[in-house]
Amino acid sequence: SLHRMLIAWDGWVSIGMLVDDDGYASAAAAGLDYLRHDGQPVPAPERVALSLVQDLGYRSPRNRFPYNLLRNAAVARCEAEYVFAADVDFVPFPERPSARLRRWITELDVRPGSPNVLVVAAFEQVGEHPTPAAARSLTKSRLRELSASGDLISFASATYEAGHACDEP
């Protein structure tokens, strides 16, 4: 998923990665080579910052995952003016959306101190996938039609019924 996301995303990528206590030293020594997949290096390594977070008992014994700690580590290393926080399994479509996002940020006057934000909805296409040209011209009403027909669902809702709900203490 990481390699697919790096190919599709054309902006900076700052990764916060949880590493087992016993594998931390080797991961730190390997750097971005630690992220090789099927022998392939990380695409566009010049746009990637990697922050390793040593697992100091987060997952055991209480089976917790430190999402906030990982996000904060990644944001601290981010080189970009704006941050688009996403899980590694989020692959933007159509590909290479940075220019459009920057345009919308400007048009909507999203900036520090402004009451405006940019919300990027995450959907999963379960029906026939549109061509890249058709995807670039998707409108809000067309997204609603696809959602009503069941061809478009909330991201990962078929896999994780409860979404990212927190565990009970």
Short mmCIF file of C-alpha atoms in Angstrom, two decimals:
data_model
loop_
_atom_site.label_atom_id
_atom_site.label_comp_id
_atom_site.label_asym_id
_atom_site.label_seq_id
_atom_site.Cartn_x
_atom_site.Cartn_y
_atom_site.Cartn_z
CA SER A 1 0.00 0.00 0.00
CA LEU A 2 2.78 2.46 0.82
CA HIS A 3 4.37 2.15 -2.61
CA ARG A 4 0.97 2.58 -4.35
CA MET A 5 0.25 5.65 -2.23
CA LEU A 6 3.69 7.16 -2.97
CA ILE A 7 3.14 6.74 -6.71
CA ALA A 8 -0.35 8.29 -6.55
CA TRP A 9 0.52 11.17 -4.19
CA ASP A 10 2.74 13.87 -5.69
CA GLY A 11 3.48 15.85 -2.54
CA TRP A 12 5.76 15.35 0.44
CA VAL A 13 5.20 12.22 2.53
CA SER A 14 6.19 12.05 6.16
CA ILE A 15 5.79 8.58 7.66
CA GLY A 16 5.47 7.69 11.33
CA MET A 17 6.19 3.97 11.70
CA LEU A 18 5.92 1.80 14.79
CA VAL A 19 8.84 -0.65 15.06
CA ASP A 20 9.16 -3.55 17.49
CA ASP A 21 11.63 -2.94 20.31
CA ASP A 22 13.96 -5.70 19.10
CA GLY A 23 13.96 -4.49 15.47
CA TYR A 24 14.37 -0.79 16.12
CA ALA A 25 18.17 -0.61 15.74
CA SER A 26 18.20 -2.45 12.40
CA ALA A 27 15.28 -0.35 11.08
CA ALA A 28 17.04 2.86 12.09
CA ALA A 29 20.26 1.71 10.39
CA ALA A 30 18.39 0.78 7.20
CA GLY A 31 16.52 4.10 6.94
CA LEU A 32 14.30 4.25 3.84
CA ASP A 33 15.66 0.86 2.71
CA TYR A 34 13.56 -0.57 5.56
CA LEU A 35 10.51 0.33 3.43
CA ARG A 36 11.57 -1.73 0.39
CA HIS A 37 8.76 -3.92 -0.96
CA ASP A 38 9.35 -6.99 -3.16
CA GLY A 39 12.90 -5.76 -3.69
CA GLN A 40 11.72 -2.35 -4.90
CA PRO A 41 12.97 0.84 -3.24
CA VAL A 42 10.60 3.52 -2.03
CA PRO A 43 9.28 5.60 -4.97
CA ALA A 44 10.41 9.26 -4.88
CA PRO A 45 12.63 8.97 -1.78
CA GLU A 46 13.49 12.67 -2.09
CA ARG A 47 9.89 13.43 -0.97
CA VAL A 48 9.86 11.01 1.97
CA ALA A 49 10.69 11.60 5.64
CA LEU A 50 10.63 8.56 7.93
CA SER A 51 10.15 8.79 11.69
CA LEU A 52 10.59 5.50 13.54
CA VAL A 53 8.74 5.12 16.82
CA GLN A 54 10.01 2.37 19.07
CA ASP A 55 7.25 0.17 20.47
CA LEU A 56 7.81 0.50 24.19
CA GLY A 57 4.84 -1.60 25.22
CA TYR A 58 2.07 0.18 23.31
CA ARG A 59 0.66 -3.00 21.77
CA SER A 60 1.32 -5.32 24.68
CA PRO A 61 -0.22 -6.05 27.12
CA ARG A 62 -3.24 -3.80 26.35
CA ASN A 63 -3.25 -4.06 22.55
CA ARG A 64 -3.19 -0.30 21.98
CA PHE A 65 -1.86 1.34 18.85
CA PRO A 66 -0.33 4.82 19.28
CA TYR A 67 -2.03 6.61 16.35
CA ASN A 68 -1.56 10.07 17.84
CA LEU A 69 2.09 9.47 18.66
CA LEU A 70 2.79 8.27 15.11
CA ARG A 71 0.88 11.16 13.54
CA ASN A 72 2.66 13.72 15.72
CA ALA A 73 6.08 12.24 14.87
CA ALA A 74 5.25 12.38 11.16
CA VAL A 75 3.85 15.93 11.31
CA ALA A 76 6.96 17.13 13.16
CA ARG A 77 9.12 15.95 10.22
CA CYS A 78 6.78 17.21 7.50
CA GLU A 79 8.39 19.65 5.06
CA ALA A 80 5.15 20.91 3.53
CA GLU A 81 3.14 24.01 4.34
CA TYR A 82 -0.08 21.98 4.67
CA VAL A 83 -0.57 18.49 6.07
CA PHE A 84 -2.90 15.84 4.65
CA ALA A 85 -2.98 13.16 7.35
CA ALA A 86 -3.88 9.73 6.01
CA ASP A 87 -3.31 6.08 6.81
CA VAL A 88 -0.92 4.19 4.56
CA ASP A 89 -3.78 2.28 2.92
CA PHE A 90 -5.30 5.53 1.60
CA VAL A 91 -4.47 5.90 -2.08
CA PRO A 92 -5.70 9.12 -3.73
CA PHE A 93 -7.69 8.85 -6.94
CA PRO A 94 -7.40 10.34 -9.38
CA GLU A 95 -3.65 10.31 -8.95
CA ARG A 96 -1.48 13.33 -8.25
CA PRO A 97 -4.03 15.58 -6.52
CA SER A 98 -1.66 18.10 -4.90
CA ALA A 99 -2.20 20.92 -7.42
CA ARG A 100 -5.99 20.67 -7.08
CA LEU A 101 -5.79 20.58 -3.28
CA ARG A 102 -3.54 23.67 -3.24
CA ARG A 103 -5.98 25.47 -5.57
CA TRP A 104 -8.94 24.62 -3.32
CA ILE A 105 -7.01 25.71 -0.23
CA THR A 106 -6.43 29.09 -1.88
CA GLU A 107 -9.98 29.42 -3.23
CA LEU A 108 -11.53 28.48 0.13
CA ASP A 109 -9.10 30.69 2.08
CA VAL A 110 -7.90 27.83 4.29
CA ARG A 111 -5.12 29.27 6.46
CA PRO A 112 -4.15 29.63 10.11
CA GLY A 113 -6.73 31.74 11.91
CA SER A 114 -9.39 31.18 9.23
CA PRO A 115 -12.62 29.37 10.17
CA ASN A 116 -12.40 27.44 6.88
CA VAL A 117 -11.13 23.89 6.51
CA LEU A 118 -10.83 21.50 3.60
CA VAL A 119 -12.42 18.11 4.23
CA VAL A 120 -11.38 15.36 1.86
CA ALA A 121 -13.94 12.57 1.83
CA ALA A 122 -12.67 9.01 1.60
CA PHE A 123 -14.65 6.57 -0.50
CA GLU A 124 -14.06 3.12 -1.86
CA GLN A 125 -15.20 2.26 -5.37
CA VAL A 126 -16.81 -1.19 -5.33
CA GLY A 127 -18.48 -1.00 -8.73
CA GLU A 128 -16.87 -0.32 -12.09
CA HIS A 129 -13.93 2.06 -11.72
CA PRO A 130 -14.15 5.28 -13.73
CA THR A 131 -11.48 6.22 -16.21
CA PRO A 132 -8.98 8.83 -14.97
CA ALA A 133 -10.67 11.45 -17.17
CA ALA A 134 -14.11 10.62 -15.73
CA ALA A 135 -12.72 10.60 -12.19
CA ARG A 136 -11.31 14.12 -12.59
CA SER A 137 -14.78 15.40 -13.43
CA LEU A 138 -16.70 13.70 -10.61
CA THR A 139 -19.18 16.10 -9.04
CA LYS A 140 -20.77 16.02 -5.62
CA SER A 141 -24.11 15.00 -7.15
CA ARG A 142 -22.43 12.16 -9.09
CA LEU A 143 -20.74 10.96 -5.87
CA ARG A 144 -24.17 10.95 -4.19
CA GLU A 145 -25.60 8.88 -7.07
CA LEU A 146 -22.75 6.37 -6.85
CA SER A 147 -23.19 6.16 -3.08
CA ALA A 148 -26.96 5.64 -3.36
CA SER A 149 -26.44 2.85 -5.92
CA GLY A 150 -23.93 1.07 -3.67
CA ASP A 151 -21.08 1.49 -6.17
CA LEU A 152 -19.33 3.80 -3.72
CA ILE A 153 -19.02 3.15 0.02
CA SER A 154 -17.34 4.90 2.93
CA PHE A 155 -13.66 4.01 2.99
CA ALA A 156 -13.06 0.59 4.58
CA SER A 157 -16.65 0.36 5.87
CA ALA A 158 -17.00 -3.12 4.39
CA THR A 159 -13.87 -4.25 6.23
CA TYR A 160 -14.20 -2.38 9.52
CA GLU A 161 -17.84 -2.09 10.48
CA ALA A 162 -17.10 0.12 13.49
CA GLY A 163 -14.58 2.26 11.60
CA HIS A 164 -11.89 3.70 13.83
CA ALA A 165 -13.94 3.55 17.03
CA CYS A 166 -11.83 3.53 20.18
CA ASP A 167 -11.58 0.45 22.38
CA GLU A 168 -13.30 0.50 25.73
CA PRO A 169 -10.79 0.93 28.60
#
